[in-house]
Every structure is written in C-alpha cells, then in structure tokens.
C-alpha cells in the first residue's frame, strides 16, 4: 500500500483544518501555511475535536500523532511534502495564484490536491508548469470523520496522478471515488446544490421553516442516505419488482410540478434575514463548537452502527472503518510488545463512545464485553495469533465469560484494560481482565474468560503450536508470581 510520508496544507480553515487533523491522526507530519493571524488557534481547536472524536470512534491503535509545523511561507510548507492539499477560499484567481506558487516550490513528484467544491481542475491548472500532478480532492466536512474524497482530473492531469491519489487515501481511512469526467461541482455538490435550491424556495415561499425542513431530512431520508444512498434505497422502494417498478410508478411524477429547483431563488436581504433568524432559533443558543461536538458524536455513532451492518460484516462507510481498523491493528497491534511482564498487561486504551451509552446514561453491558473481547484480541496478537494466523485456519475462541460491573463508565470517559494470565495449557487459555477509569484509576469492571485454541476449519479444539505456547507460557510464568486478582474464580450467586 502506498502512503503519504509528509503532507503540506495550504489554508487551515474549516476544510484545511479538517485535512490537517486527518493527516496528523494517521501519523503523517504536516506543514501548514495560512496567513490568518489566529490560524494556529483555529487549527488547534479542530484537532482537539478530531482527537475527541477518534477516541470514541475506534479502539484500534492509532499511530503516534504526526508532527504539526506552522510555516511562515508557502514555499517552506510545501518543501519536502509528497501530498500538498490546497484549501484556500473558493475564488478561481486566488486558487490559480496559490497553485502556481505551490507548483514552483514543490518536489517534482509531489501530488497536488485542491479542496475546491466546484471549480474545474482544467481551470485551476491553467498556469502551472507541471499541471499533470494537479487534481481535485474534494472532501466533506468534517474531513477527519467523513471518509469520501472526490478525485477529479483536468485536461492535463495524468492518469498516474489520479491512480497515485486514489492509492494514498485508503491508508488514511478515506475512500476516493474517481469522477470520470470533470464537471462543475462534481457529483456531491451537484446533488447538494439541487437540494439546497429547492430548500431555499420552500423557505422563501413560507412552506416551512428551516427547522421543519431539517426535521424532514433527519427523521426520514437522511437516515436512509447514510447507509444506502439514493438508487439502492429506491430499488427497495420498488418492492419485489425493484427499480423498474419504481421508475414506472414514480417516473411520471418528474413531469409534474414537484420542483422549482431550475429557478434560482433571489437571496435578497429579506430572505437572508429570514433564514438567519430561523437558524438562530433552531440552534437554541448552542454555539458552533457545541454543534460540532454534537455532530461529531452523532457521526461516530452512525459510523459505528454501520461497522456492525450486514450481520457484522460492515456496510458502506462502516465497512471502510472496519477495514481501516484492521489495518491499524495489523500495523500497531504489536505496540504492547514493550510490555512489562511483571505487571498485568495494559492492552486497550479507549473512550466511551456515544453509541455505547444506554438509557441509564452509562456504558451499556455488552460494550464491556466488547472492550474485554478487544483485550483478549490484543493479547492474542501479542502471542502471535494475528489475522494471518486466523486466516491460516487456527484461532482461539472464547468459551466462557464472567463479567462483574463495579463502577460506571460515562460518555467520553477515558478507560483502559489490563490482562492477567491465570493459567494456560495446550488448548486452554484462562485470563482475567480489568477495566479502569484512566483518570481516577477506579476499577470499573472485571472479566474472567476461558479461551480454547481451535482448528477453525475442523471446528474443534486443537493444541496450540509451540511458537504460540512458548510466548504465552513465558508471560504466564511471570504472572504466576503476582497475587491472585480480587474476584478471580467468583461465580454468580447470592451470599445467604
Ligand atoms: N466549508 C465547507 O463545507 C467545504 C469547503 N470546501 C472547499 O475548501 C476550500 C476552503 O474552504 P473553507 O475551509 O470552508 O474556507 P475557510 O474560509 O474556512 O478557510 C480558508 C482559509 O484559507 C486561508 N487563506 C486565505 N488565503 C490564503 C493563502 N493565500 N494562502 C494560504 N491560506 C490562505 C484563510 O486564512 C482561511 O484560514 C474551498 O475551496 C471550499 O470550496 C470543500 C468541502 C466543504
Ligand atoms: C457548501 N459546500 C459547497 C462548501 C459543501 C461542500 O463542498 C461539501 C460538504 O461538506 O458539504
């Protein structure tokens, strides 16, 4: 897989800041140029939001955060970068000037992406000496959580550039879609623009308020879109006869007066004031930062739900997240190799995600099992039972778990787990996990588990190979010297 070694971000506003966070959290060093006097504060706040969101999004081991450097000049920022992302305001003259400057200062093999929402790459690359390496890389806000990037080439963009850009997105958890022909606003913003135009008419004509309009979206088709988009959703809406029946039934409506979107609404003072007032009422006093926090928590929850979609295989953006996490585990899962064998192994560090919280306002019970399951997985990787081992036909299966709930884990709380090996033989691995509140050190839960080594093709228990047993026995021997953890061997029952 091809990775980005060093990124440069030119422009660090809403979108530049999002790109910076995306790169840094993928372990990539980023040099930034933005003449705004408060650029470092603004970028810092975006990164802080992104870090909070990632802590809730995944328990997979993120690489060490990349190094962030603010540069005094554009030339300084792009020097040595192999991916340069331009995210300056949406003005063709400004972007052309900035891209020409980048072109002159960048490494000859650097990829240059523009975040433009709708300008044509052919227009953007007009004055560049090496226009073949310029492409549109149009992301969605917030860039650190939403994975899509529309990759669009101009007349002079080389096919190799497009391929290289596509290849570099997957390792940072993003999904590139190559748009076959350049067109203003590409695909996403053409759709959004159509919806937005119609929405502006509905407000202009007093059909509904901005709040009602948003409710119509978020309580209905907005939920569908996150997981199946438009066409697959309509295929299902055609019933058993599918898409053809759907088109036969609803196609004629296209000729009826169901839309005003081809006309452009006049965004005059009165309409701006009406939308501004209704939007203020809708926000109910919540600041932009508070709305961003709520948005991020919701997006994390949606992404995590989609990770469990299609019977646990993952669906859409959730499948992408699942694959990304697997690559993180494959790369960083051995990080605990620097463990101190004289202590319980500290294996999982995470935060309580919004999707994990129940009606009691704390982490729901099956999420404890998830964290303890992740702890067992981390132990297994440590002793050589990784994805390649599983794919080769052997694994450990958990056959018994006993969880004790001793404290409450609340939304966003930092938690970590440790593992103590109680016993091991050829087939059995007996472990005791403890979950802690990372801030206070309070024990929140414990889990005692028995795992069996299996030949997964035969579906039967089988002795673990010597290479695995040697590693696990070495840890178990040291753990045998430790005091037995409180609660080990407990069973469910009442003292009489
Ligand atoms: N805001 C959004 O929802 C989205 C925006 N985009 C695109 O991203 C680009 C940036 O938009 P935003 O981040 O929203 O704008 P913004 O106004 O939040 O940020 C632009 C940043 O560029 C900086 N800047 C201005 N001139 C510069 C120069 N010569 N060199 C370096 N930095 C300079 C500004 O100081 C500012 O921090 C635009 O092309 C926009 O179409 C793409 C996707 C979504
Ligand atoms: C409004 N916008 C055109 C800047 C939107 C985008 O480009 C994408 C997004 O994040 O909605």
Coordinates of C-alpha atoms and ligand atoms in Angstrom, one line a residue:
X1 CA 0.0 0.0 0.0
X2 CA 1.3 3.5 -0.9
X3 CA 1.4 6.0 1.9
X4 CA 1.9 9.7 2.3
X5 CA 5.2 10.5 4.1
X6 CA 4.8 14.2 4.6
X7 CA 1.8 16.4 3.9
X8 CA 1.5 20.2 3.4
X9 CA -1.7 22.0 3.9
X10 CA -2.1 25.5 2.3
X11 CA -5.1 27.1 4.0
X12 CA -6.1 25.9 7.5
X13 CA -9.7 27.0 7.8
X14 CA -12.8 24.7 8.2
X15 CA -11.6 22.3 5.5
X16 CA -7.8 22.8 5.7
X17 CA -8.1 22.2 9.5
X18 CA -10.0 19.0 8.9
X19 CA -7.4 17.7 6.4
X20 CA -4.6 18.6 8.9
X21 CA -6.4 16.6 11.6
X22 CA -6.9 13.7 9.2
X23 CA -3.3 13.5 8.3
X24 CA -1.9 14.0 11.8
X25 CA -4.1 11.3 13.3
X26 CA -2.9 9.0 10.6
X27 CA 0.6 9.6 11.8
X28 CA 1.7 11.9 9.0
X29 CA 3.7 15.0 9.6
X30 CA 2.0 18.2 8.3
X31 CA 3.5 21.6 7.5
X32 CA 0.9 24.3 7.3
X33 CA 0.8 27.8 5.7
X34 CA -2.1 30.1 6.4
X35 CA -1.6 33.9 6.8
X36 CA -4.6 34.2 9.2
X37 CA -3.2 35.7 12.5
X38 CA -5.1 33.1 14.5
X39 CA -4.5 30.1 12.3
X40 CA -2.8 28.0 15.0
X41 CA -5.7 28.5 17.4
X42 CA -8.3 27.6 14.8
X43 CA -6.4 24.6 13.6
X44 CA -5.7 23.6 17.3
X45 CA -9.4 23.6 18.0
X46 CA -10.2 21.4 15.0
X47 CA -7.5 19.0 16.0
X48 CA -8.8 18.8 19.6
X49 CA -12.3 18.0 18.2
X50 CA -10.9 15.4 15.9
X51 CA -8.9 13.7 18.7
X52 CA -12.0 13.6 20.9
X53 CA -14.0 12.0 18.0
X54 CA -11.3 9.4 17.2
X55 CA -11.0 8.4 20.8
X56 CA -14.7 7.5 20.7
X57 CA -14.6 6.2 17.1
X58 CA -12.0 3.4 17.5
X59 CA -10.2 1.3 20.0
X60 CA -7.7 0.3 17.3
X61 CA -4.1 1.5 17.9
X62 CA -3.7 4.8 16.1
X63 CA -0.1 5.6 15.0
X64 CA 1.8 8.2 17.0
X65 CA 0.3 11.6 16.0
X66 CA 2.2 13.3 13.2
X67 CA 4.2 16.5 13.9
X68 CA 2.5 19.8 13.1
X69 CA 4.5 22.8 12.0
X70 CA 3.2 26.2 11.1
X71 CA 5.4 27.8 8.4
X72 CA 6.0 31.4 7.6
X73 CA 5.8 30.9 3.8
X74 CA 4.0 28.7 1.4
X75 CA 7.4 27.6 0.0
X76 CA 8.6 26.5 3.4
X77 CA 5.5 24.5 3.9
X78 CA 5.5 22.6 0.7
X79 CA 9.2 21.8 0.7
X80 CA 9.7 18.0 1.0
X81 CA 5.9 17.2 1.1
X82 CA 4.7 14.4 -1.1
X83 CA 0.9 15.4 -0.8
X84 CA 0.0 19.1 -0.9
X85 CA -3.6 20.0 -0.2
X86 CA -4.8 23.5 -1.2
X87 CA -7.8 24.7 0.8
X88 CA -7.9 28.4 0.3
X89 CA -11.2 30.3 -0.3
X90 CA -13.3 29.4 -3.3
X91 CA -12.0 32.0 -5.8
X92 CA -10.5 31.0 -9.1
X93 CA -8.0 33.8 -9.3
X94 CA -6.8 33.2 -5.7
X95 CA -6.6 29.4 -6.2
X96 CA -4.7 29.7 -9.5
X97 CA -2.1 32.0 -7.9
X98 CA -1.6 29.7 -4.9
X99 CA -1.4 26.6 -7.1
X100 CA 1.2 28.2 -9.3
X101 CA 3.2 29.1 -6.3
X102 CA 2.9 25.6 -4.9
X103 CA 3.9 24.2 -8.4
X104 CA 7.1 26.3 -8.4
X105 CA 8.2 25.3 -4.9
X106 CA 7.0 21.6 -4.6
X107 CA 9.0 18.5 -5.1
X108 CA 8.7 17.4 -8.7
X109 CA 6.9 14.2 -7.7
X110 CA 4.6 15.8 -5.2
X111 CA 0.8 15.3 -5.7
X112 CA -1.2 18.5 -5.5
X113 CA -4.8 18.2 -4.5
X114 CA -7.3 21.1 -4.4
X115 CA -10.3 21.0 -2.0
X116 CA -12.4 23.1 -4.3
X117 CA -16.1 22.4 -4.1
X118 CA -16.8 23.0 -7.7
X119 CA -14.1 24.7 -9.8
X120 CA -12.9 22.8 -12.8
X121 CA -9.4 21.3 -12.5
X122 CA -8.6 22.3 -16.0
X123 CA -9.2 26.0 -15.0
X124 CA -7.1 25.5 -11.8
X125 CA -4.1 24.0 -13.6
X126 CA -4.0 26.6 -16.5
X127 CA -0.9 28.5 -15.3
X128 CA 1.0 25.6 -13.8
X129 CA 4.3 24.4 -15.2
X130 CA 3.6 20.8 -14.1
X131 CA -0.2 20.6 -14.4
X132 CA -0.1 16.8 -14.8
X133 CA 0.1 16.5 -10.9
X134 CA -2.9 18.7 -10.1
X135 CA -6.2 17.1 -9.3
X136 CA -9.3 18.0 -7.3
X137 CA -9.5 16.1 -4.0
X138 CA -12.9 17.3 -2.8
X139 CA -13.6 16.3 0.8
X140 CA -16.7 16.6 3.0
X141 CA -16.9 18.4 6.3
X142 CA -15.7 17.3 8.9
X143 CA -12.8 15.9 6.9
X144 CA -11.5 13.9 9.8
X145 CA -14.7 11.8 10.1
X146 CA -16.3 11.8 6.7
X147 CA -14.2 9.5 4.5
X148 CA -15.2 10.5 1.0
X149 CA -12.9 12.3 -1.4
X150 CA -14.0 13.0 -5.0
X151 CA -10.9 12.8 -7.2
X152 CA -11.3 14.7 -10.4
X153 CA -8.6 15.2 -13.1
X154 CA -8.4 18.1 -15.5
X155 CA -7.4 18.0 -19.2
X156 CA -3.7 18.0 -18.3
X157 CA -3.8 15.7 -15.2
X158 CA -2.0 12.4 -15.8
X159 CA -3.6 9.0 -15.3
X160 CA -0.7 8.2 -13.0
X161 CA -1.5 11.1 -10.8
X162 CA -5.1 10.0 -10.4
X163 CA -4.0 6.5 -9.6
X164 CA -1.4 7.7 -7.1
X165 CA -4.0 10.0 -5.4
X166 CA -6.6 7.2 -5.1
X167 CA -4.0 4.8 -3.7
X168 CA -3.0 7.2 -0.9
X169 CA -6.5 7.7 0.5
X170 CA -7.2 4.2 1.9
X171 CA -4.2 4.2 4.3
X172 CA -5.6 7.3 6.0
X173 CA -9.1 5.8 6.3
X174 CA -10.6 7.6 3.3
X175 CA -12.5 6.5 0.3
X176 CA -11.5 8.0 -3.1
X177 CA -14.1 8.0 -5.8
X178 CA -12.8 8.9 -9.3
X179 CA -15.2 11.1 -11.1
X180 CA -15.0 10.0 -14.8
X181 CA -15.4 13.5 -16.4
X182 CA -14.8 16.9 -15.0
X183 CA -17.9 18.9 -14.4
X184 CA -18.6 22.0 -12.2
X185 CA -19.4 20.9 -8.6
X186 CA -18.6 17.2 -9.4
X187 CA -21.2 14.8 -8.1
X188 CA -21.7 15.5 -4.4
X189 CA -22.1 19.3 -4.6
X190 CA -24.4 19.0 -7.7
X191 CA -26.7 16.9 -5.6
X192 CA -26.4 19.2 -2.6
X193 CA -26.9 22.2 -4.7
X194 CA -30.1 20.8 -6.1
X195 CA -31.4 20.1 -2.6
X196 CA -30.3 23.4 -1.3
X197 CA -32.0 25.3 -4.1
X198 CA -35.3 23.6 -3.6
X199 CA -34.9 24.1 0.2
X200 CA -34.4 27.9 -0.3
X201 CA -37.6 28.1 -2.3
X202 CA -39.5 26.2 0.4
X203 CA -38.3 28.8 3.0
X204 CA -38.8 31.7 0.6
X205 CA -42.4 30.6 -0.1
X206 CA -43.1 30.1 3.6
X207 CA -43.9 26.4 3.0
X208 CA -41.9 25.5 6.1
X209 CA -39.2 26.9 8.4
X210 CA -35.5 25.8 8.4
X211 CA -36.2 23.7 11.4
X212 CA -39.1 21.8 9.9
X213 CA -37.1 21.3 6.7
X214 CA -34.2 19.9 8.7
X215 CA -36.6 17.6 10.6
X216 CA -38.0 16.3 7.4
X217 CA -34.5 15.3 6.3
X218 CA -33.1 14.0 9.6
X219 CA -36.1 11.9 10.7
X220 CA -36.6 10.3 7.3
X221 CA -34.5 10.0 4.2
X222 CA -31.3 11.4 5.8
X223 CA -31.2 8.2 7.9
X224 CA -31.5 6.1 4.7
X225 CA -28.9 8.0 2.8
X226 CA -26.2 7.4 5.3
X227 CA -26.4 3.7 4.6
X228 CA -27.7 3.1 1.1
X229 CA -27.6 6.4 -0.8
X230 CA -30.3 7.2 -3.4
X231 CA -30.6 4.5 -6.0
X232 CA -30.3 1.4 -3.8
X233 CA -32.9 3.0 -1.5
X234 CA -35.3 3.5 -4.4
X235 CA -34.6 0.0 -5.6
X236 CA -36.1 -1.3 -2.4
X237 CA -38.9 1.2 -2.6
X238 CA -40.0 -0.5 -5.9
X239 CA -41.0 -3.6 -3.8
X240 CA -40.3 -7.0 -5.1
X241 CA -40.2 -5.7 -8.7
X242 CA -37.4 -3.4 -7.7
X243 CA -36.0 -0.5 -9.7
X244 CA -38.0 -1.0 -12.9
X245 CA -41.3 -0.8 -11.0
X246 CA -40.1 2.2 -9.0
X247 CA -39.3 4.0 -12.2
X248 CA -42.6 3.0 -13.8
X249 CA -44.6 4.3 -10.8
X250 CA -42.7 7.5 -9.9
X251 CA -41.0 8.4 -13.2
X252 CA -44.2 10.2 -14.4
X253 CA -44.0 12.5 -11.3
X254 CA -40.9 14.0 -12.8
X255 CA -43.1 15.8 -15.3
X256 CA -45.4 17.1 -12.6
X257 CA -44.7 20.4 -10.7
X258 CA -42.8 18.8 -7.9
X259 CA -39.8 21.0 -8.0
X260 CA -38.8 24.6 -8.5
X261 CA -35.1 23.9 -8.5
X262 CA -34.3 25.0 -12.0
X263 CA -35.1 28.6 -11.0
X264 CA -32.5 30.4 -8.8
X265 CA -34.0 32.0 -5.7
X266 CA -33.1 35.6 -5.1
X267 CA -31.1 35.6 -1.9
X268 CA -32.1 39.2 -1.1
X269 CA -31.8 40.9 2.3
X270 CA -35.2 39.7 3.4
X271 CA -34.5 36.1 2.6
X272 CA -31.1 36.2 4.3
X273 CA -32.6 37.7 7.4
X274 CA -35.4 35.2 7.5
X275 CA -33.1 32.2 7.2
X276 CA -30.6 33.8 9.7
X277 CA -33.4 34.3 12.2
X278 CA -34.9 30.9 11.8
X279 CA -31.5 29.3 12.0
X280 CA -30.7 31.2 15.3
X281 CA -34.0 30.0 16.7
X282 CA -33.3 26.4 15.6
X283 CA -29.8 26.5 17.3
X284 CA -31.4 27.3 20.6
X285 CA -28.3 29.1 21.9
X286 CA -25.9 26.3 21.0
X287 CA -22.5 27.7 19.8
X288 CA -20.9 26.4 16.6
X289 CA -18.3 24.5 18.7
X290 CA -21.2 22.8 20.6
X291 CA -23.0 21.9 17.4
X292 CA -19.7 20.5 16.0
X293 CA -19.4 18.3 19.2
X294 CA -22.9 17.0 18.8
X295 CA -22.4 16.4 15.1
X296 CA -19.2 14.5 15.7
X297 CA -20.7 12.3 18.4
X298 CA -23.6 11.5 16.1
X299 CA -21.4 10.8 13.2
X300 CA -19.2 8.5 15.4
X301 CA -22.4 6.6 16.5
X302 CA -23.6 6.3 12.9
X303 CA -20.2 5.1 11.6
X304 CA -20.0 2.5 14.4
X305 CA -23.5 1.3 13.7
X306 CA -22.6 0.8 10.1
X307 CA -19.5 -1.1 11.2
X308 CA -21.9 -3.7 12.6
X309 CA -24.1 -3.6 9.5
X310 CA -24.8 -6.6 7.2
X311 CA -24.7 -9.0 10.0
X312 CA -21.4 -7.8 11.4
X313 CA -19.5 -7.7 8.1
X314 CA -19.8 -3.9 8.0
X315 CA -21.6 -1.8 5.4
X316 CA -20.7 1.3 3.4
X317 CA -18.7 3.8 5.5
X318 CA -18.8 1.3 8.4
X319 CA -17.1 -1.4 6.3
X320 CA -14.4 1.1 5.4
X321 CA -13.9 1.9 9.1
X322 CA -13.7 -1.8 9.9
X323 CA -11.1 -2.4 7.2
X324 CA -9.2 0.7 8.4
X325 CA -9.2 -0.6 12.0
X326 CA -7.9 -4.0 10.8
X327 CA -5.0 -2.2 9.0
X328 CA -4.3 -0.3 12.2
X329 CA -4.3 -3.4 14.3
X330 CA -2.1 -5.1 11.8
X331 CA 0.4 -2.2 11.9
X332 CA 0.2 -1.2 15.5
X333 CA -1.3 -4.2 17.3
X334 CA 2.2 -5.3 18.4
X335 CA 2.8 -2.0 20.2
X336 CA 2.2 -3.6 23.5
X337 CA 5.3 -5.7 22.8
X338 CA 7.1 -3.3 25.1
X339 CA 5.1 -4.6 28.0
X340 CA 6.4 -5.1 31.5
X341 CA 5.8 -8.8 32.2
X342 CA 6.0 -8.3 35.9
X343 CA 2.6 -6.5 35.7
X344 CA -0.8 -7.2 34.2
X345 CA -0.6 -6.3 30.5
X346 CA -2.2 -2.9 29.7
X347 CA -3.7 -3.7 26.3
X348 CA -6.6 -1.4 25.3
X349 CA -7.0 2.4 25.7
X350 CA -10.2 3.9 24.5
X351 CA -13.0 6.3 25.4
X352 CA -16.7 5.6 25.9
X353 CA -18.3 6.3 22.6
X354 CA -21.9 7.7 22.2
X355 CA -23.0 4.5 20.6
X356 CA -22.0 2.7 23.8
X357 CA -24.2 4.6 26.2
X358 CA -27.6 3.3 27.2
X359 CA -30.8 4.8 28.7
X360 CA -29.1 4.9 32.1
X361 CA -26.6 7.3 30.8
X362 CA -23.6 5.0 31.1
X363 CA -21.8 2.3 29.1
X364 CA -24.2 -0.5 28.3
X365 CA -23.4 -4.0 29.3
X366 CA -22.5 -5.6 26.0
X367 CA -19.9 -2.9 25.4
X368 CA -18.0 -4.1 28.4
X369 CA -17.8 -7.5 26.7
X370 CA -16.6 -5.7 23.5
X371 CA -13.8 -4.0 25.4
X372 CA -12.9 -7.2 27.1
X373 CA -13.1 -9.1 23.8
X374 CA -10.7 -6.4 22.3
X375 CA -8.4 -7.0 25.3
X376 CA -8.3 -10.8 24.5
X377 CA -7.7 -10.0 20.9
X378 CA -4.8 -7.7 21.8
X379 CA -3.3 -10.5 24.0
X380 CA -3.7 -12.9 21.1
X381 CA -1.8 -10.6 18.8
X382 CA 0.9 -10.3 21.3
X383 CA 1.4 -14.1 21.3
X384 CA 1.3 -14.3 17.5
X385 CA -2.3 -15.1 16.9
X386 CA -2.9 -12.3 14.4
X387 CA -5.1 -12.0 11.3
X388 CA -2.7 -14.1 9.2
X389 CA -2.7 -16.8 11.8
X390 CA -6.6 -16.8 11.8
X391 CA -6.7 -16.8 8.0
X392 CA -4.3 -19.8 8.0
X393 CA -7.0 -21.8 9.9
X394 CA -6.3 -21.6 13.6
X395 CA -7.6 -19.3 16.3
X396 CA -8.7 -19.0 19.9
X397 CA -12.4 -19.0 20.6
X398 CA -13.9 -17.6 23.9
X399 CA -16.0 -20.3 25.5
X400 CA -16.8 -18.7 28.9
X401 CA -17.0 -15.1 30.3
X402 CA -17.9 -13.8 33.7
X403 CA -18.1 -10.0 33.9
X404 CA -18.5 -8.1 37.1
X405 CA -19.8 -4.5 36.8
X406 CA -18.2 -2.5 39.7
X407 CA -18.4 1.2 38.5
X408 CA -20.0 3.4 35.9
X409 CA -18.3 4.4 32.6
X410 CA -19.8 7.6 31.3
X411 CA -19.8 9.1 27.8
X412 CA -16.4 10.3 26.6
X413 CA -14.6 8.8 29.7
X414 CA -11.1 7.5 29.1
X415 CA -10.9 3.9 30.0
X416 CA -8.2 1.2 29.7
X417 CA -8.0 -2.5 30.3
X418 CA -5.3 -4.9 31.6
X419 CA -4.9 -8.6 31.2
X420 CA -3.6 -11.1 33.7
X421 CA -3.0 -14.7 32.5
X422 CA -4.3 -17.1 35.2
X423 CA -3.4 -20.4 33.5
X424 CA -2.5 -22.0 30.2
X425 CA -2.2 -25.4 28.7
X426 CA -2.0 -26.8 25.2
X427 CA -5.6 -26.0 24.5
X428 CA -6.9 -23.6 27.2
X429 CA -6.0 -20.0 28.0
X430 CA -7.5 -18.7 31.2
X431 CA -7.4 -14.9 31.6
X432 CA -8.6 -12.2 34.0
X433 CA -9.2 -8.7 32.5
X434 CA -9.7 -5.5 34.5
X435 CA -11.3 -2.3 33.1
X436 CA -10.2 1.0 34.7
X437 CA -11.2 4.6 34.7
X438 CA -7.9 6.0 33.3
X439 CA -8.2 9.4 35.1
X440 CA -9.0 8.1 38.6
X441 CA -7.7 4.5 38.4
X442 CA -11.0 3.2 39.7
X443 CA -11.8 -0.4 38.7
X444 CA -15.0 -0.3 36.6
X445 CA -15.4 -4.0 35.7
X446 CA -13.6 -7.3 35.5
X447 CA -13.9 -10.2 33.2
X448 CA -12.7 -13.7 33.6
X449 CA -12.6 -15.7 30.4
X450 CA -11.7 -19.1 29.1
X451 CA -10.4 -19.3 25.6
X452 CA -9.9 -22.6 23.6
X453 CA -7.4 -23.0 20.9
X454 CA -9.2 -24.3 17.8
X455 CA -8.6 -25.7 14.3
X456 CA -11.3 -23.4 12.8
X457 CA -11.6 -25.5 9.6
X458 CA -12.4 -28.6 11.6
X459 CA -14.4 -26.6 14.1
X460 CA -12.7 -28.4 17.0
X461 CA -10.4 -27.7 19.8
X462 CA -6.8 -28.4 18.9
X463 CA -3.4 -27.9 20.7
X464 CA -1.8 -24.5 20.1
X465 CA 1.6 -24.7 18.3
X466 CA 4.8 -24.4 20.2
X467 CA 5.5 -20.9 18.9
X468 CA 2.3 -19.6 20.5
X469 CA 2.6 -21.6 23.6
X470 CA 6.2 -20.6 24.3
X471 CA 5.1 -16.9 24.2
X472 CA 2.0 -17.3 26.3
X473 CA 3.7 -19.5 28.8
X474 CA 6.6 -17.0 29.3
X475 CA 4.1 -14.3 30.3
X476 CA 2.0 -16.8 32.4
X477 CA 5.1 -17.8 34.3
X478 CA 5.7 -14.2 35.4
X479 CA 2.1 -13.6 36.1
X480 CA 2.0 -16.6 38.4
X481 CA 4.3 -14.7 40.7
X482 CA 1.6 -11.9 41.1
X483 CA -1.1 -12.0 43.8
X484 CA -4.3 -13.6 42.5
X485 CA -6.6 -10.7 41.4
X486 CA -9.6 -9.9 43.6
X487 CA -12.6 -11.6 42.2
X488 CA -10.8 -14.3 40.2
X489 CA -12.8 -17.5 40.4
X490 CA -16.0 -15.8 41.5
X491 CA -19.3 -17.2 40.3
X492 CA -22.7 -15.7 40.0
X493 CA -24.7 -16.3 43.2
X494 CA -26.1 -14.8 46.4
X495 CA -24.5 -14.9 49.8
X496 CA -27.0 -16.4 52.3
Ligands
LIG1 N1 -16.6 24.6 4.2 C1 -17.0 23.5 3.6 O1 -18.1 22.9 3.9 C2 -16.3 22.9 2.4 C3 -15.3 23.7 1.7 N2 -14.6 23.1 0.7 C4 -13.6 23.9 0.0 O2 -12.5 24.1 0.8 C5 -11.8 25.3 0.4 C6 -11.7 26.1 1.7 O3 -12.9 26.4 2.2 P1 -13.1 26.6 3.8 O4 -12.1 25.9 4.6 O5 -14.6 26.4 4.1 O6 -12.8 28.2 3.9 P2 -12.3 29.0 5.2 O7 -12.6 30.4 5.0 O8 -12.8 28.3 6.5 O9 -10.7 28.8 5.2 C7 -9.9 29.3 4.2 C8 -8.5 29.5 4.8 O10 -7.6 29.9 3.8 C9 -6.7 30.9 4.3 N3 -6.1 31.6 3.2 C10 -6.6 32.6 2.5 N4 -5.7 33.0 1.6 C11 -4.6 32.1 1.7 C12 -3.4 32.0 1.0 N5 -3.0 32.8 0.0 N6 -2.5 31.0 1.4 C13 -2.9 30.2 2.4 N7 -4.0 30.3 3.1 C14 -4.9 31.2 2.7 C15 -7.6 31.7 5.2 O11 -6.9 32.4 6.1 C16 -8.5 30.7 5.8 O12 -8.0 30.2 7.0 C17 -12.7 26.0 -0.6 O13 -12.2 25.7 -1.9 C18 -14.1 25.3 -0.4 O14 -14.9 25.3 -1.5 C19 -14.7 21.8 0.4 C20 -15.6 21.0 1.1 C21 -16.5 21.5 2.1
LIG2 C1 -21.3 24.0 0.8 N1 -20.1 23.3 0.1 C2 -20.3 23.5 -1.3 C3 -18.9 24.0 0.6 C4 -20.2 22.0 0.6 C5 -19.2 21.0 0.1 O1 -18.3 21.3 -0.7 C6 -19.1 19.6 0.7 C7 -19.7 19.4 2.1 O2 -19.0 19.2 3.0 O3 -21.0 19.5 2.2

